[in-house]
């Protein structure tokens, strides 16, 4: 009796929902049925390919026999895909660096933790990560940066790029709002020039032109050059976001600061920027997401980031032809990271409003 | 004289007065310092570059543009041969960029609008699928998507011999997409002219209908009549000249198709990637634009007795477009800039041709300057258009 009642109430709830959301009207019912049919055609075969018939830890030869997904291409090459050419025995170091970075990120998620200590914590953390990657002291064997690759490189290019670009972006935004014509012109020119060209042209510049710009004998490592291009590129976008924040601060705040007799640096540091930067945190996370995705462009100038290491796995004759598996795996890494960040940005936006 | 009367002190942080605390002087000094720094940096870079170029004996200047390019370009909108000079090769590349950007923008707008509307559909399944599409395609780097589609075209699809027929005379294989198109016939020019006449006539009819509505308040069926005019006039001309319709259908000969319209796998993958990626962003813009219009507007329009179609066309869209167009343009610009990733999958766009040029001539500075100039040209024309549009569409308040 009780169970029957439960069943009935369940049906009572689900049926109106179905009618309301899937079958209200002839047109909607047709669309729902067509879509359900399409999903039925796509999802079960995909699941069969990806999970039922798939091979996870087999040899390449075994994969040729099967007709499901060959995830073995990932498991067999996982450490190369993730760490690139970093010396095999030392790969715990980039791993530790990544864990440190993710830990810092997770800790920074909570707004109650935002204070000066966290800021210094980040600086110490980044320094430590660089130390772990590079080595050379404290008994760590040195690893040249041309051996860096894979996911740590991708993360480094994105996060170092973002953090280094932020101060430059703030300066550019202030410059663009300045009343001094020369400074305003430089800022506008820089921002608009950079935003008008694709990142790839800056990366070409970093790989071909930067060496020409430097005096004879002075060379900068390829990764650092690409990192510089990413910083210069990201700064222009940050500048526009920060400018939006500066414009949103009421004029009274500027005037009140002036009437207190604060100097320009004091006014900005104590009154304006704390408010403006708080407003622009959600769009800044958006820029971080773009930067994270855009680092994949370094493939074109032959740096071994995550996308390049997975692509070169596919050029191994044993594992040729499994590009859907490899690309899906890399896509999943990017998707999870970006999705988490964009979700966080949306949540933050709601909290701050 | 008046200048002297003005008080010559300013209240600074320490209450000091003098030249250093004079805002005008300080502003001039800052600008002077900034200018000097930029000039020094510029001089440093230019002199180093000049030294390096001299030492490495690299030619400078744009003289190379006149030399023979001597490389093939996979696909070209205008006739091109390796004997043509570099500037022609670069022009072909620029045209390819324009081609992929134009087709991409049209398809992205259509798909993005469609998905954006689907996202706010009352149908739960439709809105969830649209939402999943938007999330997934936004959060995966465009380059990875391009590699994925390109590998799909090259590795997964069968050879032309076993091509998949996805429609009548539309084949898809690892050599790209081929489809049947009407064979060119000289009388088509007349049909095309008739189309132009039809468009003009429809435009005049709409104006007339509007005036008529202003005078009498009666609404003429402008949409129906103008559609009939636009389709009808070319149709009559086509029938009149004998209704020529010879299709050029793709046929398998040897290892590839002959005839029909062929779209290379590079172009298909690039277009597919760009459209699917950008449409996800456009969909969010369209959704936000429509949701920005308050529900009261719809209710007010309906209470005036407008039909649902009219509500959308006369009340919602003009307001939503004001919100939608500016971010939409910047997405279109992003699509154009992202089309430069063609170089990674071997489609000969401007960047790809320019980088071949750089490799052959060694003149990297000129090559990269050209790349930047071309994209800046696209960006600046777009922003000029945007400013014009914003002025035209801006709310005229009071």
Coordinates of N, CA and C in Angstrom, one line a residue, chain A residues 127-219:
Chain A
X127 N 58.2 30.4 -6.6 CA 59.7 30.3 -6.5 C 60.1 28.9 -6.3
X128 N 59.4 28.2 -5.4 CA 59.6 26.8 -5.1 C 59.4 25.9 -6.4
X129 N 58.3 26.2 -7.1 CA 58.1 25.4 -8.3 C 59.2 25.6 -9.3
X130 N 59.6 26.9 -9.5 CA 60.7 27.1 -10.4 C 62.0 26.3 -10.0
X131 N 62.2 26.3 -8.7 CA 63.3 25.6 -8.1 C 63.2 24.1 -8.4
X132 N 62.1 23.6 -8.2 CA 61.9 22.1 -8.4 C 62.1 21.8 -9.8
X133 N 61.6 22.6 -10.7 CA 61.7 22.3 -12.2 C 63.2 22.4 -12.6
X134 N 63.9 23.5 -12.1 CA 65.2 23.8 -12.6 C 66.3 23.0 -11.9
X135 N 66.1 22.9 -10.6 CA 67.1 22.2 -9.8 C 68.4 23.0 -9.7
X136 N 69.5 22.3 -9.5 CA 70.8 22.9 -9.5 C 71.4 23.2 -8.1
X137 N 70.4 23.4 -7.1 CA 70.9 23.6 -5.7 C 70.2 22.7 -4.8
X138 N 70.5 22.6 -3.6 CA 69.9 21.8 -2.6 C 70.0 20.3 -2.9
X139 N 71.1 20.0 -3.7 CA 71.2 18.6 -4.1 C 70.3 18.1 -5.2
X140 N 69.5 19.1 -5.8 CA 68.7 18.7 -6.9 C 69.5 18.7 -8.2
X141 N 69.5 17.7 -8.9 CA 70.2 17.7 -10.2 C 69.6 18.8 -11.1
X142 N 70.5 19.6 -11.8 CA 69.9 20.6 -12.7 C 69.3 20.0 -13.9
X143 N 68.2 20.6 -14.3 CA 67.5 20.1 -15.6 C 67.3 21.3 -16.5
X144 N 68.0 21.3 -17.6 CA 67.9 22.4 -18.5 C 66.4 22.6 -19.0
X145 N 66.1 23.9 -19.2 CA 64.6 24.1 -19.5 C 64.2 23.6 -20.9
X146 N 65.2 23.3 -21.8 CA 64.7 22.7 -23.0 C 64.2 21.3 -22.9
X147 N 64.4 20.8 -21.6 CA 63.9 19.4 -21.4 C 62.5 19.5 -20.8
X148 N 62.0 20.7 -20.4 CA 60.7 20.9 -19.8 C 59.6 20.6 -20.8
X149 N 58.5 20.0 -20.4 CA 57.5 19.8 -21.4 C 56.2 19.3 -20.7
X150 N 55.2 19.0 -21.6 CA 54.0 18.4 -21.1 C 53.1 19.3 -20.3
X151 N 52.4 18.7 -19.4 CA 51.4 19.5 -18.6 C 52.1 20.5 -17.7
X152 N 53.3 20.3 -17.0 CA 53.9 21.3 -16.2 C 54.2 22.5 -17.0
X153 N 54.7 22.3 -18.3 CA 55.0 23.5 -19.1 C 53.7 24.3 -19.5
X154 N 52.7 23.5 -19.8 CA 51.4 24.2 -20.1 C 51.0 25.1 -18.9
X155 N 51.0 24.5 -17.7 CA 50.6 25.2 -16.5 C 51.5 26.4 -16.3
X156 N 52.8 26.2 -16.4 CA 53.7 27.2 -16.1 C 53.5 28.4 -17.1
X157 N 53.4 28.1 -18.4 CA 53.2 29.2 -19.3 C 51.9 30.0 -19.0
X158 N 50.8 29.3 -18.6 CA 49.6 29.9 -18.3 C 49.6 30.7 -17.0
X159 N 50.1 30.1 -15.9 CA 50.0 30.8 -14.6 C 51.1 31.8 -14.4
X160 N 52.3 31.5 -14.8 CA 53.4 32.5 -14.7 C 53.0 33.7 -15.6
X161 N 52.5 33.3 -16.8 CA 52.1 34.3 -17.8 C 51.1 35.3 -17.2
X162 N 50.1 34.7 -16.6 CA 49.0 35.5 -16.0 C 49.5 36.4 -14.9
X163 N 50.3 35.8 -14.0 CA 50.8 36.5 -12.8 C 51.7 37.6 -13.2
X164 N 52.6 37.3 -14.2 CA 53.6 38.4 -14.6 C 52.9 39.5 -15.4
X165 N 51.8 39.1 -16.1 CA 51.1 40.0 -17.0 C 50.2 41.0 -16.2
X166 N 49.8 40.6 -15.0 CA 48.8 41.4 -14.3 C 49.3 42.8 -13.9
X167 N 50.5 42.9 -13.3 CA 51.0 44.2 -13.0 C 51.1 45.1 -14.3
X168 N 51.7 44.5 -15.3 CA 51.8 45.2 -16.6 C 50.5 45.7 -17.1
X169 N 49.5 44.8 -17.0 CA 48.1 45.1 -17.4 C 47.5 46.3 -16.6
X170 N 47.8 46.3 -15.3 CA 47.2 47.3 -14.4 C 47.9 48.7 -14.8
X171 N 49.2 48.6 -15.0 CA 49.9 49.9 -15.4 C 49.4 50.4 -16.8
X172 N 49.2 49.5 -17.7 CA 48.6 49.9 -19.0 C 47.2 50.5 -18.9
X173 N 46.4 49.9 -18.0 CA 45.1 50.4 -17.8 C 45.1 51.8 -17.2
X174 N 46.0 52.0 -16.2 CA 46.1 53.3 -15.6 C 46.6 54.3 -16.7
X175 N 47.6 53.8 -17.5 CA 48.1 54.7 -18.6 C 47.0 55.1 -19.5
X176 N 46.1 54.2 -19.8 CA 45.1 54.5 -20.8 C 44.1 55.5 -20.3
X177 N 44.0 55.5 -18.9 CA 43.0 56.5 -18.4 C 43.7 57.8 -17.9
X178 N 45.0 57.8 -18.2 CA 45.8 59.0 -17.7 C 45.4 60.2 -18.6
X179 N 45.6 61.4 -18.0 CA 45.3 62.6 -18.7 C 46.5 63.1 -19.5
X180 N 47.7 62.4 -19.2 CA 48.9 62.9 -19.9 C 48.9 62.3 -21.3
X181 N 48.9 63.1 -22.4 CA 48.7 62.6 -23.7 C 49.8 61.6 -24.2
X182 N 51.0 61.8 -23.8 CA 52.1 60.9 -24.3 C 51.8 59.5 -23.8
X183 N 51.6 59.5 -22.4 CA 51.4 58.2 -21.8 C 50.2 57.5 -22.2
X184 N 49.1 58.3 -22.4 CA 47.9 57.7 -22.9 C 48.1 57.1 -24.3
X185 N 48.8 57.9 -25.2 CA 49.0 57.4 -26.5 C 49.7 56.1 -26.5
X186 N 50.8 56.0 -25.8 CA 51.6 54.8 -25.7 C 50.7 53.6 -25.3
X187 N 50.0 53.8 -24.2 CA 49.1 52.7 -23.7 C 48.1 52.3 -24.7
X188 N 47.4 53.3 -25.3 CA 46.4 52.9 -26.3 C 47.0 52.1 -27.5
X189 N 48.1 52.7 -28.0 CA 48.8 52.0 -29.1 C 49.2 50.6 -28.8
X190 N 49.8 50.4 -27.6 CA 50.2 49.1 -27.2 C 49.0 48.1 -27.1
X191 N 48.0 48.6 -26.4 CA 46.8 47.7 -26.2 C 46.1 47.3 -27.5
X192 N 45.9 48.3 -28.4 CA 45.2 48.1 -29.6 C 46.0 47.3 -30.6
X193 N 47.3 47.6 -30.6 CA 48.2 46.8 -31.5 C 48.2 45.3 -31.1
X194 N 48.4 45.0 -29.9 CA 48.4 43.6 -29.4 C 47.1 42.9 -29.6
X195 N 46.0 43.6 -29.3 CA 44.7 43.0 -29.4 C 44.3 42.8 -30.9
X196 N 45.0 43.6 -31.8 CA 44.6 43.5 -33.2 C 45.3 42.3 -33.9
X197 N 46.3 41.7 -33.3 CA 47.0 40.7 -34.0 C 46.8 39.4 -33.3
X198 N 46.9 38.3 -34.1 CA 46.8 36.9 -33.5 C 48.0 36.6 -32.6
X199 N 47.8 35.8 -31.6 CA 48.9 35.4 -30.7 C 50.0 34.7 -31.5
X200 N 49.6 34.0 -32.5 CA 50.6 33.2 -33.3 C 51.7 34.2 -33.9
X201 N 51.3 35.4 -34.2 CA 52.3 36.3 -34.8 C 53.3 36.7 -33.7
X202 N 52.8 36.9 -32.5 CA 53.7 37.2 -31.4 C 54.6 36.1 -31.1
X203 N 54.1 34.8 -31.2 CA 54.9 33.7 -30.9 C 56.0 33.5 -32.0
X204 N 55.6 33.8 -33.2 CA 56.6 33.8 -34.3 C 57.7 34.8 -34.0
X205 N 57.2 36.0 -33.5 CA 58.1 37.0 -33.2 C 59.1 36.5 -32.1
X206 N 58.5 35.9 -31.1 CA 59.4 35.4 -30.0 C 60.4 34.4 -30.5
X207 N 60.0 33.5 -31.4 CA 60.9 32.5 -31.8 C 61.9 33.0 -32.9
X208 N 61.5 33.9 -33.7 CA 62.4 34.3 -34.8 C 63.1 35.7 -34.5
X209 N 62.2 36.6 -34.1 CA 62.8 38.0 -34.0 C 63.5 38.3 -32.7
X210 N 63.0 37.8 -31.6 CA 63.6 38.2 -30.3 C 65.2 38.0 -30.3
X211 N 65.6 36.9 -30.9 CA 67.1 36.7 -30.9 C 67.8 37.9 -31.7
X212 N 67.1 38.4 -32.7 CA 67.7 39.5 -33.5 C 67.7 40.8 -32.7
X213 N 66.7 40.9 -31.8 CA 66.6 42.2 -31.0 C 67.8 42.3 -30.0
X214 N 68.3 41.2 -29.6 CA 69.3 41.2 -28.5 C 70.7 41.4 -29.0
X215 N 71.6 42.1 -28.1 CA 72.9 42.3 -28.6 C 73.6 40.9 -28.8
X216 N 74.7 41.0 -29.5 CA 75.5 39.8 -29.8 C 75.9 39.1 -28.6
X217 N 75.8 37.8 -28.6 CA 76.3 37.0 -27.4 C 75.2 36.7 -26.4
X218 N 74.2 37.6 -26.3 CA 73.2 37.4 -25.3 C 72.0 36.5 -26.0
X219 N 71.8 35.4 -25.4 CA 70.6 34.6 -25.9 C 69.7 34.3 -24.8

